[in-house]
């Protein structure tokens, strides 16, 4: 870890203070986002609390095992970016996905012969989504890749696919416990990356997206200063690593 990377830590700590249920309780959702305000809140907290958990795991030596958590954070950031653009229009797609998922769980319960789960409750959950009454036009956006292509950027898929490779049983998930230099089997991953830079990047992305659901958009000055500091730190890190500087787009007035 270079000294420059240490600059992400205070940015992350400050970013995590911006959004909390008590602090946002006085905020109102924008017109056209009221029906999905609960989704915006929940999806953001998955990013927020996921980032906190990720740093704890990384500091305890479990950065490699945290790959499913990094993948989840990426997925929830993209979901927020989708919601930021479309507002209440995401609700039909989310409801239909919920009904489909619940139906598959119900079918699996029947196949397994479980008696500890009430099929009546499962049926009520499926019915409550009213999937047949909702617009199926955007069902393709139930898939992460479709959301990412439309609402995120090309870098997202690189990160996501790398984390999928580490999350599922694969060569990538196994080889980190093997020292290729001398063929030694090891109990801990041979590669461990400090998690604060990843956490900082994605918390800022999540904040940028979730603030679009509110009217007025919260913490404009504070958030803009965090973005500026993040860019400064990233430029120094890339210089230390011998990489070209990022061609940043101008920061809009937030």
PDB file of C-alpha atoms in Angstrom:
ATOM      1  CA  UNK A   1       0.000   0.000   0.000  1.00  0.00           C
ATOM      2  CA  UNK A   2       1.561   3.313  -1.041  1.00  0.00           C
ATOM      3  CA  UNK A   3       1.362   6.394   1.134  1.00  0.00           C
ATOM      4  CA  UNK A   4      -0.887   8.073  -1.442  1.00  0.00           C
ATOM      5  CA  UNK A   5      -3.555   5.410  -0.996  1.00  0.00           C
ATOM      6  CA  UNK A   6      -3.859   6.380   2.634  1.00  0.00           C
ATOM      7  CA  UNK A   7      -5.566   9.532   1.362  1.00  0.00           C
ATOM      8  CA  UNK A   8      -8.706   7.540   0.615  1.00  0.00           C
ATOM      9  CA  UNK A   9      -9.355   6.719   4.274  1.00  0.00           C
ATOM     10  CA  UNK A  10     -10.446  10.194   5.478  1.00  0.00           C
ATOM     11  CA  UNK A  11     -12.560  10.633   2.348  1.00  0.00           C
ATOM     12  CA  UNK A  12     -14.361   7.368   3.074  1.00  0.00           C
ATOM     13  CA  UNK A  13     -14.900   8.275   6.712  1.00  0.00           C
ATOM     14  CA  UNK A  14     -16.423  11.626   5.797  1.00  0.00           C
ATOM     15  CA  UNK A  15     -18.510  10.183   2.964  1.00  0.00           C
ATOM     16  CA  UNK A  16     -20.070   7.671   5.340  1.00  0.00           C
ATOM     17  CA  UNK A  17     -21.317  10.486   7.579  1.00  0.00           C
ATOM     18  CA  UNK A  18     -23.450  12.088   4.857  1.00  0.00           C
ATOM     19  CA  UNK A  19     -26.293   9.589   4.698  1.00  0.00           C
ATOM     20  CA  UNK A  20     -28.128   8.038   7.632  1.00  0.00           C
ATOM     21  CA  UNK A  21     -31.790   7.386   8.363  1.00  0.00           C
ATOM     22  CA  UNK A  22     -31.975  10.085  11.076  1.00  0.00           C
ATOM     23  CA  UNK A  23     -30.205  12.666   8.916  1.00  0.00           C
ATOM     24  CA  UNK A  24     -32.407  11.961   5.878  1.00  0.00           C
ATOM     25  CA  UNK A  25     -35.694  11.809   7.803  1.00  0.00           C
ATOM     26  CA  UNK A  26     -36.449  15.457   7.031  1.00  0.00           C
ATOM     27  CA  UNK A  27     -35.736  15.101   3.306  1.00  0.00           C
ATOM     28  CA  UNK A  28     -38.492  14.674   0.728  1.00  0.00           C
ATOM     29  CA  UNK A  29     -38.331  12.524  -2.361  1.00  0.00           C
ATOM     30  CA  UNK A  30     -38.542  14.114  -5.788  1.00  0.00           C
ATOM     31  CA  UNK A  31     -41.756  13.968  -7.760  1.00  0.00           C
ATOM     32  CA  UNK A  32     -41.588  10.780  -9.748  1.00  0.00           C
ATOM     33  CA  UNK A  33     -39.365   9.064  -7.173  1.00  0.00           C
ATOM     34  CA  UNK A  34     -41.784   8.849  -4.235  1.00  0.00           C
ATOM     35  CA  UNK A  35     -42.842   5.257  -4.954  1.00  0.00           C
ATOM     36  CA  UNK A  36     -39.259   3.994  -4.971  1.00  0.00           C
ATOM     37  CA  UNK A  37     -37.869   6.005  -2.072  1.00  0.00           C
ATOM     38  CA  UNK A  38     -37.698   2.876   0.074  1.00  0.00           C
ATOM     39  CA  UNK A  39     -35.663   1.150  -2.639  1.00  0.00           C
ATOM     40  CA  UNK A  40     -33.267   4.080  -2.910  1.00  0.00           C
ATOM     41  CA  UNK A  41     -32.748   4.028   0.857  1.00  0.00           C
ATOM     42  CA  UNK A  42     -32.290   0.262   1.098  1.00  0.00           C
ATOM     43  CA  UNK A  43     -30.020  -0.052  -1.926  1.00  0.00           C
ATOM     44  CA  UNK A  44     -27.828   2.781  -0.683  1.00  0.00           C
ATOM     45  CA  UNK A  45     -27.487   1.186   2.757  1.00  0.00           C
ATOM     46  CA  UNK A  46     -26.385  -2.058   1.084  1.00  0.00           C
ATOM     47  CA  UNK A  47     -23.505  -0.046  -0.391  1.00  0.00           C
ATOM     48  CA  UNK A  48     -22.844   1.895   2.828  1.00  0.00           C
ATOM     49  CA  UNK A  49     -22.904  -1.039   5.225  1.00  0.00           C
ATOM     50  CA  UNK A  50     -21.273  -3.287   2.663  1.00  0.00           C
ATOM     51  CA  UNK A  51     -18.346  -0.870   2.485  1.00  0.00           C
ATOM     52  CA  UNK A  52     -18.041  -0.840   6.283  1.00  0.00           C
ATOM     53  CA  UNK A  53     -18.052  -4.642   6.368  1.00  0.00           C
ATOM     54  CA  UNK A  54     -15.563  -4.814   3.518  1.00  0.00           C
ATOM     55  CA  UNK A  55     -13.013  -2.659   5.330  1.00  0.00           C
ATOM     56  CA  UNK A  56     -13.409  -4.710   8.524  1.00  0.00           C
ATOM     57  CA  UNK A  57     -12.893  -7.961   6.628  1.00  0.00           C
ATOM     58  CA  UNK A  58      -9.927  -6.586   4.724  1.00  0.00           C
ATOM     59  CA  UNK A  59      -8.225  -5.307   7.859  1.00  0.00           C
ATOM     60  CA  UNK A  60      -8.724  -8.754   9.433  1.00  0.00           C
ATOM     61  CA  UNK A  61      -7.018 -10.473   6.496  1.00  0.00           C
ATOM     62  CA  UNK A  62     -10.127 -11.584   4.600  1.00  0.00           C
ATOM     63  CA  UNK A  63      -9.959  -9.284   1.565  1.00  0.00           C
ATOM     64  CA  UNK A  64      -9.980 -12.226  -0.861  1.00  0.00           C
ATOM     65  CA  UNK A  65     -12.946 -13.891   0.829  1.00  0.00           C
ATOM     66  CA  UNK A  66     -14.871 -10.605   0.620  1.00  0.00           C
ATOM     67  CA  UNK A  67     -15.243 -10.884  -3.170  1.00  0.00           C
ATOM     68  CA  UNK A  68     -18.999 -11.687  -2.962  1.00  0.00           C
ATOM     69  CA  UNK A  69     -19.441  -8.528  -0.895  1.00  0.00           C
ATOM     70  CA  UNK A  70     -17.577  -6.420  -3.458  1.00  0.00           C
ATOM     71  CA  UNK A  71     -19.760  -7.909  -6.182  1.00  0.00           C
ATOM     72  CA  UNK A  72     -22.900  -7.047  -4.187  1.00  0.00           C
ATOM     73  CA  UNK A  73     -21.725  -3.458  -3.720  1.00  0.00           C
ATOM     74  CA  UNK A  74     -21.139  -3.107  -7.461  1.00  0.00           C
ATOM     75  CA  UNK A  75     -24.599  -4.531  -8.179  1.00  0.00           C
ATOM     76  CA  UNK A  76     -26.292  -2.131  -5.775  1.00  0.00           C
ATOM     77  CA  UNK A  77     -24.405   0.890  -7.118  1.00  0.00           C
ATOM     78  CA  UNK A  78     -25.630   0.073 -10.624  1.00  0.00           C
ATOM     79  CA  UNK A  79     -29.171  -0.421  -9.307  1.00  0.00           C
ATOM     80  CA  UNK A  80     -28.996   3.045  -7.748  1.00  0.00           C
ATOM     81  CA  UNK A  81     -27.720   4.515 -11.006  1.00  0.00           C
ATOM     82  CA  UNK A  82     -30.710   2.935 -12.760  1.00  0.00           C
ATOM     83  CA  UNK A  83     -33.101   4.301 -10.142  1.00  0.00           C
ATOM     84  CA  UNK A  84     -31.483   7.748 -10.296  1.00  0.00           C
ATOM     85  CA  UNK A  85     -32.396   8.022 -13.973  1.00  0.00           C
ATOM     86  CA  UNK A  86     -35.739   6.238 -14.107  1.00  0.00           C
ATOM     87  CA  UNK A  87     -37.342   6.897 -10.706  1.00  0.00           C
ATOM     88  CA  UNK A  88     -40.705   5.223 -10.204  1.00  0.00           C
ATOM     89  CA  UNK A  89     -40.434   3.504 -13.589  1.00  0.00           C
ATOM     90  CA  UNK A  90     -38.148   0.879 -12.050  1.00  0.00           C
ATOM     91  CA  UNK A  91     -40.943  -0.358  -9.794  1.00  0.00           C
ATOM     92  CA  UNK A  92     -42.673  -2.569 -12.383  1.00  0.00           C
ATOM     93  CA  UNK A  93     -39.406  -4.326 -13.186  1.00  0.00           C
ATOM     94  CA  UNK A  94     -38.448  -4.782  -9.531  1.00  0.00           C
ATOM     95  CA  UNK A  95     -41.908  -6.088  -8.624  1.00  0.00           C
ATOM     96  CA  UNK A  96     -41.936  -8.564 -11.493  1.00  0.00           C
ATOM     97  CA  UNK A  97     -38.439  -9.756 -10.535  1.00  0.00           C
ATOM     98  CA  UNK A  98     -39.593 -10.178  -6.929  1.00  0.00           C
ATOM     99  CA  UNK A  99     -42.586 -12.249  -8.022  1.00  0.00           C
ATOM    100  CA  UNK A 100     -40.418 -14.435 -10.245  1.00  0.00           C
ATOM    101  CA  UNK A 101     -37.811 -14.961  -7.524  1.00  0.00           C
ATOM    102  CA  UNK A 102     -40.475 -15.762  -4.938  1.00  0.00           C
ATOM    103  CA  UNK A 103     -42.086 -18.252  -7.299  1.00  0.00           C
ATOM    104  CA  UNK A 104     -38.774 -20.034  -7.856  1.00  0.00           C
ATOM    105  CA  UNK A 105     -38.189 -20.235  -4.112  1.00  0.00           C
ATOM    106  CA  UNK A 106     -41.710 -21.614  -3.647  1.00  0.00           C
ATOM    107  CA  UNK A 107     -41.134 -24.233  -6.345  1.00  0.00           C
ATOM    108  CA  UNK A 108     -37.848 -25.240  -4.713  1.00  0.00           C
ATOM    109  CA  UNK A 109     -39.563 -25.570  -1.318  1.00  0.00           C
ATOM    110  CA  UNK A 110     -42.169 -27.907  -2.840  1.00  0.00           C
ATOM    111  CA  UNK A 111     -39.496 -29.971  -4.594  1.00  0.00           C
ATOM    112  CA  UNK A 112     -37.457 -30.260  -1.387  1.00  0.00           C
ATOM    113  CA  UNK A 113     -40.539 -31.159   0.650  1.00  0.00           C
ATOM    114  CA  UNK A 114     -39.885 -28.530   3.296  1.00  0.00           C
ATOM    115  CA  UNK A 115     -42.666 -28.087   5.836  1.00  0.00           C
ATOM    116  CA  UNK A 116     -41.074 -25.248   7.825  1.00  0.00           C
ATOM    117  CA  UNK A 117     -42.083 -22.639   5.247  1.00  0.00           C
ATOM    118  CA  UNK A 118     -45.728 -21.697   4.726  1.00  0.00           C
ATOM    119  CA  UNK A 119     -46.748 -21.999   1.093  1.00  0.00           C
ATOM    120  CA  UNK A 120     -49.673 -19.725   1.871  1.00  0.00           C
ATOM    121  CA  UNK A 121     -47.295 -16.948   2.886  1.00  0.00           C
ATOM    122  CA  UNK A 122     -45.252 -17.549  -0.239  1.00  0.00           C
ATOM    123  CA  UNK A 123     -48.380 -17.342  -2.382  1.00  0.00           C
ATOM    124  CA  UNK A 124     -49.382 -14.100  -0.672  1.00  0.00           C
ATOM    125  CA  UNK A 125     -45.942 -12.618  -1.327  1.00  0.00           C
ATOM    126  CA  UNK A 126     -46.158 -13.561  -4.997  1.00  0.00           C
ATOM    127  CA  UNK A 127     -49.683 -12.170  -5.309  1.00  0.00           C
ATOM    128  CA  UNK A 128     -48.725  -8.898  -3.615  1.00  0.00           C
ATOM    129  CA  UNK A 129     -46.300  -8.102  -6.430  1.00  0.00           C
ATOM    130  CA  UNK A 130     -49.233  -8.132  -8.898  1.00  0.00           C
ATOM    131  CA  UNK A 131     -46.772  -9.081 -11.638  1.00  0.00           C
ATOM    132  CA  UNK A 132     -49.448  -9.690 -14.281  1.00  0.00           C
ATOM    133  CA  UNK A 133     -50.740  -6.137 -13.861  1.00  0.00           C
ATOM    134  CA  UNK A 134     -47.306  -4.578 -14.368  1.00  0.00           C
ATOM    135  CA  UNK A 135     -45.507  -3.553 -17.532  1.00  0.00           C
ATOM    136  CA  UNK A 136     -43.106  -6.287 -18.713  1.00  0.00           C
ATOM    137  CA  UNK A 137     -41.375  -4.040 -21.273  1.00  0.00           C
ATOM    138  CA  UNK A 138     -38.234  -3.610 -19.175  1.00  0.00           C
ATOM    139  CA  UNK A 139     -37.905  -7.142 -17.841  1.00  0.00           C
ATOM    140  CA  UNK A 140     -34.485  -7.298 -19.515  1.00  0.00           C
ATOM    141  CA  UNK A 141     -33.298  -4.825 -16.872  1.00  0.00           C
ATOM    142  CA  UNK A 142     -33.725  -7.517 -14.246  1.00  0.00           C
ATOM    143  CA  UNK A 143     -30.284  -8.663 -15.447  1.00  0.00           C
ATOM    144  CA  UNK A 144     -27.220  -6.901 -14.091  1.00  0.00           C
ATOM    145  CA  UNK A 145     -25.398  -6.824 -17.419  1.00  0.00           C
ATOM    146  CA  UNK A 146     -28.307  -5.027 -19.082  1.00  0.00           C
ATOM    147  CA  UNK A 147     -28.448  -2.415 -16.323  1.00  0.00           C
ATOM    148  CA  UNK A 148     -24.701  -1.896 -16.393  1.00  0.00           C
ATOM    149  CA  UNK A 149     -24.591  -1.421 -20.162  1.00  0.00           C
ATOM    150  CA  UNK A 150     -27.350   1.164 -20.049  1.00  0.00           C
ATOM    151  CA  UNK A 151     -26.715   3.072 -16.819  1.00  0.00           C
ATOM    152  CA  UNK A 152     -23.060   2.600 -15.904  1.00  0.00           C
ATOM    153  CA  UNK A 153     -19.799   2.458 -17.859  1.00  0.00           C
ATOM    154  CA  UNK A 154     -17.402  -0.092 -19.337  1.00  0.00           C
ATOM    155  CA  UNK A 155     -15.206  -0.123 -16.223  1.00  0.00           C
ATOM    156  CA  UNK A 156     -18.058  -1.548 -14.168  1.00  0.00           C
ATOM    157  CA  UNK A 157     -18.205  -4.817 -16.085  1.00  0.00           C
ATOM    158  CA  UNK A 158     -14.454  -5.339 -15.723  1.00  0.00           C
ATOM    159  CA  UNK A 159     -14.726  -5.080 -11.938  1.00  0.00           C
ATOM    160  CA  UNK A 160     -17.900  -7.131 -11.796  1.00  0.00           C
ATOM    161  CA  UNK A 161     -16.623 -10.030 -13.885  1.00  0.00           C
ATOM    162  CA  UNK A 162     -13.396 -10.138 -11.885  1.00  0.00           C
ATOM    163  CA  UNK A 163     -15.350 -10.406  -8.632  1.00  0.00           C
ATOM    164  CA  UNK A 164     -17.650 -13.059 -10.103  1.00  0.00           C
ATOM    165  CA  UNK A 165     -14.584 -15.095 -10.966  1.00  0.00           C
ATOM    166  CA  UNK A 166     -13.456 -14.956  -7.343  1.00  0.00           C
ATOM    167  CA  UNK A 167     -16.930 -15.520  -5.884  1.00  0.00           C
ATOM    168  CA  UNK A 168     -17.852 -18.721  -7.741  1.00  0.00           C
ATOM    169  CA  UNK A 169     -15.953 -22.032  -7.595  1.00  0.00           C
ATOM    170  CA  UNK A 170     -13.314 -21.426 -10.260  1.00  0.00           C
ATOM    171  CA  UNK A 171      -9.600 -21.324 -10.963  1.00  0.00           C
ATOM    172  CA  UNK A 172      -9.529 -17.798  -9.554  1.00  0.00           C
ATOM    173  CA  UNK A 173     -11.217 -18.810  -6.298  1.00  0.00           C
ATOM    174  CA  UNK A 174      -8.709 -21.621  -5.720  1.00  0.00           C
ATOM    175  CA  UNK A 175      -5.353 -20.359  -6.946  1.00  0.00           C
ATOM    176  CA  UNK A 176      -5.039 -17.604  -4.334  1.00  0.00           C
ATOM    177  CA  UNK A 177      -4.338 -20.340  -1.757  1.00  0.00           C
ATOM    178  CA  UNK A 178      -1.416 -21.708  -3.761  1.00  0.00           C
ATOM    179  CA  UNK A 179       2.024 -20.142  -4.033  1.00  0.00           C
ATOM    180  CA  UNK A 180       2.871 -20.344  -7.706  1.00  0.00           C
ATOM    181  CA  UNK A 181       6.508 -19.449  -7.065  1.00  0.00           C
ATOM    182  CA  UNK A 182       7.328 -22.667  -5.204  1.00  0.00           C
ATOM    183  CA  UNK A 183       4.176 -24.810  -5.341  1.00  0.00           C
ATOM    184  CA  UNK A 184       3.355 -24.391  -1.658  1.00  0.00           C
ATOM    185  CA  UNK A 185      -0.196 -24.792  -0.346  1.00  0.00           C
ATOM    186  CA  UNK A 186      -1.136 -21.899   1.944  1.00  0.00           C
ATOM    187  CA  UNK A 187      -3.975 -21.227   4.393  1.00  0.00           C
ATOM    188  CA  UNK A 188      -4.448 -17.555   3.520  1.00  0.00           C
ATOM    189  CA  UNK A 189      -4.632 -15.745   0.228  1.00  0.00           C
ATOM    190  CA  UNK A 190      -1.297 -14.863  -1.294  1.00  0.00           C
ATOM    191  CA  UNK A 191      -2.761 -11.559  -2.490  1.00  0.00           C
ATOM    192  CA  UNK A 192      -4.385  -9.031  -0.237  1.00  0.00           C
ATOM    193  CA  UNK A 193      -5.432  -5.577  -1.405  1.00  0.00           C
ATOM    194  CA  UNK A 194      -6.366  -2.779   1.011  1.00  0.00           C
ATOM    195  CA  UNK A 195     -10.124  -2.297   0.738  1.00  0.00           C
ATOM    196  CA  UNK A 196     -10.486   1.427   1.500  1.00  0.00           C
ATOM    197  CA  UNK A 197      -9.894   2.595  -2.117  1.00  0.00           C
ATOM    198  CA  UNK A 198     -12.613   0.265  -3.478  1.00  0.00           C
ATOM    199  CA  UNK A 199     -14.978   1.187  -0.649  1.00  0.00           C
ATOM    200  CA  UNK A 200     -14.383   4.914  -1.146  1.00  0.00           C
ATOM    201  CA  UNK A 201     -14.946   4.773  -4.890  1.00  0.00           C
ATOM    202  CA  UNK A 202     -18.218   2.907  -4.655  1.00  0.00           C
ATOM    203  CA  UNK A 203     -19.647   4.766  -1.664  1.00  0.00           C
ATOM    204  CA  UNK A 204     -19.142   8.013  -3.592  1.00  0.00           C
ATOM    205  CA  UNK A 205     -20.850   6.486  -6.644  1.00  0.00           C
ATOM    206  CA  UNK A 206     -23.737   5.345  -4.458  1.00  0.00           C
ATOM    207  CA  UNK A 207     -24.080   8.761  -2.842  1.00  0.00           C
ATOM    208  CA  UNK A 208     -24.039  10.482  -6.209  1.00  0.00           C
ATOM    209  CA  UNK A 209     -26.876   8.252  -7.382  1.00  0.00           C
ATOM    210  CA  UNK A 210     -29.045   8.219  -4.257  1.00  0.00           C
ATOM    211  CA  UNK A 211     -29.045  12.012  -3.917  1.00  0.00           C
ATOM    212  CA  UNK A 212     -30.928  12.162  -7.232  1.00  0.00           C
ATOM    213  CA  UNK A 213     -33.976  10.703  -5.489  1.00  0.00           C
ATOM    214  CA  UNK A 214     -34.347  13.719  -3.168  1.00  0.00           C
ATOM    215  CA  UNK A 215     -35.606  17.258  -3.620  1.00  0.00           C
ATOM    216  CA  UNK A 216     -33.523  19.237  -3.047  1.00  0.00           C
ATOM    217  CA  UNK A 217     -30.454  17.108  -3.682  1.00  0.00           C
ATOM    218  CA  UNK A 218     -28.686  16.865  -0.305  1.00  0.00           C
ATOM    219  CA  UNK A 219     -25.208  18.009   0.787  1.00  0.00           C
ATOM    220  CA  UNK A 220     -24.155  19.762  -2.478  1.00  0.00           C
ATOM    221  CA  UNK A 221     -21.105  21.554  -1.113  1.00  0.00           C
ATOM    222  CA  UNK A 222     -19.894  18.698   1.058  1.00  0.00           C
ATOM    223  CA  UNK A 223     -20.278  16.143  -1.707  1.00  0.00           C
ATOM    224  CA  UNK A 224     -18.531  18.271  -4.321  1.00  0.00           C
ATOM    225  CA  UNK A 225     -15.532  18.764  -2.023  1.00  0.00           C
ATOM    226  CA  UNK A 226     -15.328  15.010  -1.459  1.00  0.00           C
ATOM    227  CA  UNK A 227     -15.308  14.384  -5.210  1.00  0.00           C
ATOM    228  CA  UNK A 228     -12.534  16.931  -5.681  1.00  0.00           C
ATOM    229  CA  UNK A 229     -10.441  15.348  -2.925  1.00  0.00           C
ATOM    230  CA  UNK A 230     -11.072  11.881  -4.345  1.00  0.00           C
ATOM    231  CA  UNK A 231      -9.841  12.955  -7.757  1.00  0.00           C
ATOM    232  CA  UNK A 232      -6.736  14.561  -6.265  1.00  0.00           C
ATOM    233  CA  UNK A 233      -5.835  11.409  -4.332  1.00  0.00           C
ATOM    234  CA  UNK A 234      -6.481   9.206  -7.359  1.00  0.00           C
ATOM    235  CA  UNK A 235      -4.212  11.336  -9.536  1.00  0.00           C
ATOM    236  CA  UNK A 236      -1.374  11.023  -7.011  1.00  0.00           C
ATOM    237  CA  UNK A 237      -1.901   7.264  -6.670  1.00  0.00           C
ATOM    238  CA  UNK A 238      -1.793   6.774 -10.424  1.00  0.00           C
ATOM    239  CA  UNK A 239       1.367   8.879 -10.661  1.00  0.00           C
ATOM    240  CA  UNK A 240       3.038   6.727  -7.989  1.00  0.00           C
ATOM    241  CA  UNK A 241       1.981   3.616  -9.911  1.00  0.00           C
ATOM    242  CA  UNK A 242       3.438   4.988 -13.154  1.00  0.00           C
ATOM    243  CA  UNK A 243       0.005   5.348 -14.769  1.00  0.00           C
ATOM    244  CA  UNK A 244      -1.310   8.197 -16.885  1.00  0.00           C
ATOM    245  CA  UNK A 245      -3.599  10.679 -15.114  1.00  0.00           C
ATOM    246  CA  UNK A 246      -7.331  10.219 -15.475  1.00  0.00           C
ATOM    247  CA  UNK A 247      -9.027  12.514 -17.963  1.00  0.00           C
ATOM    248  CA  UNK A 248     -11.703  13.643 -15.531  1.00  0.00           C
ATOM    249  CA  UNK A 249     -14.903  15.158 -16.794  1.00  0.00           C
ATOM    250  CA  UNK A 250     -15.739  18.554 -15.234  1.00  0.00           C
ATOM    251  CA  UNK A 251     -17.545  18.257 -11.912  1.00  0.00           C
ATOM    252  CA  UNK A 252     -21.084  19.524 -12.388  1.00  0.00           C
ATOM    253  CA  UNK A 253     -22.526  21.970  -9.906  1.00  0.00           C
ATOM    254  CA  UNK A 254     -23.969  19.645  -7.280  1.00  0.00           C
TER     255      UNK A 254
END
